[in-house]
PDB file of C-alpha atoms in Angstrom:
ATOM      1  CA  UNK A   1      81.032 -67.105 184.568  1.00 88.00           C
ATOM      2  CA  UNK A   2      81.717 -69.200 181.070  1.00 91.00           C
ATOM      3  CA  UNK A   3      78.011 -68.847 180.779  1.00 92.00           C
ATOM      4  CA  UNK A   4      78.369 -64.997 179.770  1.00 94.00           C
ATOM      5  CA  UNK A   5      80.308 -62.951 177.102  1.00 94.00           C
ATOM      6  CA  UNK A   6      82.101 -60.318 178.663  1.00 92.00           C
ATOM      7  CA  UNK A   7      79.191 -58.041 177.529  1.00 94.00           C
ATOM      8  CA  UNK A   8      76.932 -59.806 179.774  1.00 95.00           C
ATOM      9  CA  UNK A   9      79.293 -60.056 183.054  1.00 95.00           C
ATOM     10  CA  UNK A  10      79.807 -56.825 182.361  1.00 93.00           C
ATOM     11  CA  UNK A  11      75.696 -55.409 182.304  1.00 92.00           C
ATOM     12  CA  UNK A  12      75.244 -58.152 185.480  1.00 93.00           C
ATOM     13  CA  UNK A  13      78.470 -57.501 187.822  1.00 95.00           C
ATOM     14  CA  UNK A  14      80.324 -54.392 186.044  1.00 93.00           C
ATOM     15  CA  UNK A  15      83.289 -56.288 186.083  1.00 95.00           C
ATOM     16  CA  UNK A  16      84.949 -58.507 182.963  1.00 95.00           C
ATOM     17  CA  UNK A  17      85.614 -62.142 183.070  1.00 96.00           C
ATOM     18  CA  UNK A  18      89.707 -61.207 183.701  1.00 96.00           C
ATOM     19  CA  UNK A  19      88.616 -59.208 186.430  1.00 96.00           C
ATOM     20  CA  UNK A  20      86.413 -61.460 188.373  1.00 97.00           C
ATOM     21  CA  UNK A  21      88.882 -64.043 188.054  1.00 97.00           C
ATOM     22  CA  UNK A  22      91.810 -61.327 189.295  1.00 98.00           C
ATOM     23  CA  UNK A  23      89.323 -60.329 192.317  1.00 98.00           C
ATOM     24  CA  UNK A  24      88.662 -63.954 192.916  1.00 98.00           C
ATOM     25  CA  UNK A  25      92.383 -65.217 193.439  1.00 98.00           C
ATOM     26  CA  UNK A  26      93.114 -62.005 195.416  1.00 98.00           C
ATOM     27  CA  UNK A  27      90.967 -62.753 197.927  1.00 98.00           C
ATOM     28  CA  UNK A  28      90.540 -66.500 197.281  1.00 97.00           C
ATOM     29  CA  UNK A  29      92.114 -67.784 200.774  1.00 95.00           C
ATOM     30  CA  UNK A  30      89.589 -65.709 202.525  1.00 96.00           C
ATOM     31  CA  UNK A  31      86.741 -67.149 201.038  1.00 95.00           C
ATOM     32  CA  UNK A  32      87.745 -70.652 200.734  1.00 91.00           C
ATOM     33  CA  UNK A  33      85.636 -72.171 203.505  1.00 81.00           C
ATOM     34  CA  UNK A  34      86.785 -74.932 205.756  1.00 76.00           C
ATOM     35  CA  UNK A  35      84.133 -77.452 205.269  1.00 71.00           C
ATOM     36  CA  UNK A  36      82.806 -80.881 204.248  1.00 68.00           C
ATOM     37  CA  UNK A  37      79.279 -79.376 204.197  1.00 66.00           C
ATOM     38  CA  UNK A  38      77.577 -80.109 200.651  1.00 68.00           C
ATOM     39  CA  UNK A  39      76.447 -77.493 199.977  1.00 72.00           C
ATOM     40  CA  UNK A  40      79.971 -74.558 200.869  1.00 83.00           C
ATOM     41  CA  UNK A  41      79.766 -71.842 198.428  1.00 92.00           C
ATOM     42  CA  UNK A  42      83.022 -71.601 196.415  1.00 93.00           C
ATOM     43  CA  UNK A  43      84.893 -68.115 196.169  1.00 96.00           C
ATOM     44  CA  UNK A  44      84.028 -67.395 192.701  1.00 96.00           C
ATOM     45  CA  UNK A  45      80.162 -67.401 193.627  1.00 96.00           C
ATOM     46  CA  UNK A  46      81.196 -65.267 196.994  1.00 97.00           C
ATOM     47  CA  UNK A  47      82.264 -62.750 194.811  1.00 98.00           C
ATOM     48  CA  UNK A  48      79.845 -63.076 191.490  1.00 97.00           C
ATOM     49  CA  UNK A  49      76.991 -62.479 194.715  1.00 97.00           C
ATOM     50  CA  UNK A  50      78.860 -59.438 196.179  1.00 97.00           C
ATOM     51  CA  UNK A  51      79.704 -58.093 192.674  1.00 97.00           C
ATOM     52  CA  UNK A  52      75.830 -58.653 192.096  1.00 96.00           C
ATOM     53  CA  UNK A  53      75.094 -56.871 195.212  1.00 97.00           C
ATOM     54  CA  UNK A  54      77.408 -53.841 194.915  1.00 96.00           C
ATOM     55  CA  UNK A  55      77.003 -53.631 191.095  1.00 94.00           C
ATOM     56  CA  UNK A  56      72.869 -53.566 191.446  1.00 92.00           C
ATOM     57  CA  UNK A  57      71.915 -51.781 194.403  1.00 87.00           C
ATOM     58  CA  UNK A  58      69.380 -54.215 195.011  1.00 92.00           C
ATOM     59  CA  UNK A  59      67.763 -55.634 198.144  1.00 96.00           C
ATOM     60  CA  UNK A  60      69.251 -58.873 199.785  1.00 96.00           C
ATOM     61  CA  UNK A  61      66.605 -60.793 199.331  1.00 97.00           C
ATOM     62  CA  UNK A  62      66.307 -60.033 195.444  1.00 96.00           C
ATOM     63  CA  UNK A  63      70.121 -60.994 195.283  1.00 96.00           C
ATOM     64  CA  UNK A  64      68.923 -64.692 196.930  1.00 96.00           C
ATOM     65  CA  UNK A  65      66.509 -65.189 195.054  1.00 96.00           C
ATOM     66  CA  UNK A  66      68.219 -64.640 191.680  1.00 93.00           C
ATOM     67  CA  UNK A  67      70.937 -67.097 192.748  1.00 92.00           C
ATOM     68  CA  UNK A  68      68.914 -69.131 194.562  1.00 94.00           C
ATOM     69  CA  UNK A  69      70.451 -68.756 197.930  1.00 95.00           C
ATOM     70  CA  UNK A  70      68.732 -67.311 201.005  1.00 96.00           C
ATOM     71  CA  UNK A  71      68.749 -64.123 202.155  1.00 97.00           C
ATOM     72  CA  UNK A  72      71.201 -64.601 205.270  1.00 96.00           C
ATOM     73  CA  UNK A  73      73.457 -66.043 202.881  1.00 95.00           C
ATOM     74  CA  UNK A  74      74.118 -63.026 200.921  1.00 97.00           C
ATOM     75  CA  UNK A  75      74.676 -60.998 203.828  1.00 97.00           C
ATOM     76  CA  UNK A  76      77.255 -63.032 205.337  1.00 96.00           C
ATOM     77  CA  UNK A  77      79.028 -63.336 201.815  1.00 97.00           C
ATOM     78  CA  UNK A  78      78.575 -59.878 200.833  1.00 97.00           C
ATOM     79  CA  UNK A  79      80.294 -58.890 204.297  1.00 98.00           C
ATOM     80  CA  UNK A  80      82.990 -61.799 203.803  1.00 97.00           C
ATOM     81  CA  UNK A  81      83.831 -60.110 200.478  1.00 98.00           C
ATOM     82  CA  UNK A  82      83.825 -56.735 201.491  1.00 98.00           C
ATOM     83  CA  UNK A  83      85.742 -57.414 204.686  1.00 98.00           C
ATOM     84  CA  UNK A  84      88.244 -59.390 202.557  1.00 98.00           C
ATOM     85  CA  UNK A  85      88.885 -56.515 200.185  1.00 98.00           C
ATOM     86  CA  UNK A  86      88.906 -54.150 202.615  1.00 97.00           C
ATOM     87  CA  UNK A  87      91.833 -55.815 204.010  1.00 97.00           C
ATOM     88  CA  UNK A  88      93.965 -55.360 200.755  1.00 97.00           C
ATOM     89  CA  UNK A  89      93.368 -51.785 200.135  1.00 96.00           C
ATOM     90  CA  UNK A  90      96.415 -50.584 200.541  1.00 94.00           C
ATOM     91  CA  UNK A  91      97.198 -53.023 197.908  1.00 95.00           C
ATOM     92  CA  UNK A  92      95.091 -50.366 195.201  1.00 94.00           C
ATOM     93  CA  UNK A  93      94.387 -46.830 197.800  1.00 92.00           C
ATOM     94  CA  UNK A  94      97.150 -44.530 197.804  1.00 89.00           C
ATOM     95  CA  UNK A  95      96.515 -41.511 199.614  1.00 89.00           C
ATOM     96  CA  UNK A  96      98.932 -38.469 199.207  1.00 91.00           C
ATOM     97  CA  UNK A  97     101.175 -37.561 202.030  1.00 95.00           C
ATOM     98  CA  UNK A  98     101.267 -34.252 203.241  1.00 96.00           C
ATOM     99  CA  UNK A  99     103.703 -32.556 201.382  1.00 97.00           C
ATOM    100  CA  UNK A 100     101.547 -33.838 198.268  1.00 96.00           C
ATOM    101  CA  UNK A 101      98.372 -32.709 199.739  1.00 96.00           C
ATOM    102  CA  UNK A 102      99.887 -28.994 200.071  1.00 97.00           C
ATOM    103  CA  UNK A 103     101.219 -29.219 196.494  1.00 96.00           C
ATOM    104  CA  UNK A 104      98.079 -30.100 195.293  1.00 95.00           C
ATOM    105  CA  UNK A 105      95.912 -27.557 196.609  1.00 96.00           C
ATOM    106  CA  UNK A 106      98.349 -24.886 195.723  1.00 96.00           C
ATOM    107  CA  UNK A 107      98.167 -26.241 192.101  1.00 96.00           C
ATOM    108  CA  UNK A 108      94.696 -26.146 192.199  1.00 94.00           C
ATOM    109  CA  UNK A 109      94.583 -22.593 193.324  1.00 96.00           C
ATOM    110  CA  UNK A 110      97.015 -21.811 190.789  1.00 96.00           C
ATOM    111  CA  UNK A 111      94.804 -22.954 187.760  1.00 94.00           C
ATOM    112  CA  UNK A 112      91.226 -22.114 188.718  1.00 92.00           C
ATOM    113  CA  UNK A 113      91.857 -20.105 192.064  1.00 94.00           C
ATOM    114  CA  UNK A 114      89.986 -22.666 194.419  1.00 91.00           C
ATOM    115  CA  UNK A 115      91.267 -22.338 197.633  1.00 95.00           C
ATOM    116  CA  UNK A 116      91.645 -26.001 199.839  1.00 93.00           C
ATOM    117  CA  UNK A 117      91.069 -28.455 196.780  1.00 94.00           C
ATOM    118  CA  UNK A 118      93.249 -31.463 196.614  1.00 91.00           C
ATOM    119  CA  UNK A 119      91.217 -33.461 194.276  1.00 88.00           C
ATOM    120  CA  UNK A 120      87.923 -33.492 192.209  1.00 85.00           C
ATOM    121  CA  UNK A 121      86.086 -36.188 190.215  1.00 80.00           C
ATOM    122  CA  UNK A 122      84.983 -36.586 186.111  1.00 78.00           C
ATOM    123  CA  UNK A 123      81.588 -36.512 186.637  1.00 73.00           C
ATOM    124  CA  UNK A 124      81.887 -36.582 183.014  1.00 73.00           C
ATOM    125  CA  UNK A 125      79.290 -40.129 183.107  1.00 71.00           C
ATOM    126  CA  UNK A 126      76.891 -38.388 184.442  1.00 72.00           C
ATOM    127  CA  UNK A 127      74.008 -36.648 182.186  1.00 75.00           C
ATOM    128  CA  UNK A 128      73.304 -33.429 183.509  1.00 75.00           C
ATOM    129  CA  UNK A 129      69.581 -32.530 182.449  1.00 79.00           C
ATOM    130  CA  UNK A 130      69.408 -28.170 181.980  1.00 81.00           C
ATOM    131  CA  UNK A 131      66.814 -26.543 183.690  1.00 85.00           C
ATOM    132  CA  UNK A 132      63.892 -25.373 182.228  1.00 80.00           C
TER     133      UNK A 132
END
């Protein structure tokens, strides 16, 4: 990753340098792999391929090919990485308790009278083309 501003990590993995790097020790013991091989990918490349994979929406193979790994490999890593942060999400995922839940939709009905809303997302990113 010195290779890139942030700019550029950013664009390629929508994630900045400190990021990577916070992603990377978090789930750094599950990646580190238990070989002599030569050729072992370390945990910062796990990730930079997953980040790659999640952040582009592109095919496997396309992934491999950019990093020059095959095509196998970035399935397994993209699935170690995922499985690995799955692990941890109660780490970052906090999901309201019932009493919360009922408070919630009651303040929503409150405000804008929707009945059985406890949460909404800014969609705010999004360009929203008007009809014709």
């Amino acid at each position: 990753i010195d290779e890139f501003t942030d700019r550029e990590l950013r664009m390629r993995y929508r994630f900045g340098r400190q990021s990577i790097i916070f992603i990377t020790n978090l789930i750094y013991d599950d990646l580190k792999r238990k070989t002599k091989r030569n050729h072992a990918l370390c945990p910062i490349d796990q990730v930079l391929i997953a980040l790659r994979f999640y952040a582009s929406g592109s095919f496997l193979q396309v992934i491999g090919d950019t990093v020059g790994v095959d095509k196998a490999t970035v399935s397994r890593v993209v699935f170690s990485v995922t499985q690995a942060l799955i692990a941890r999400r109660d780490q970052f995922i906090k999901w309201p308790s019932n009493q919360e839940i009922q408070e919630i939709k009651n303040a929503f009905f409150q405000r804008g009278g929707f009945p059985g809303v406890i949460g909404c997302v800014d969609g705010t990113h999004i360009r929203i083309q008007a009809p014709h």
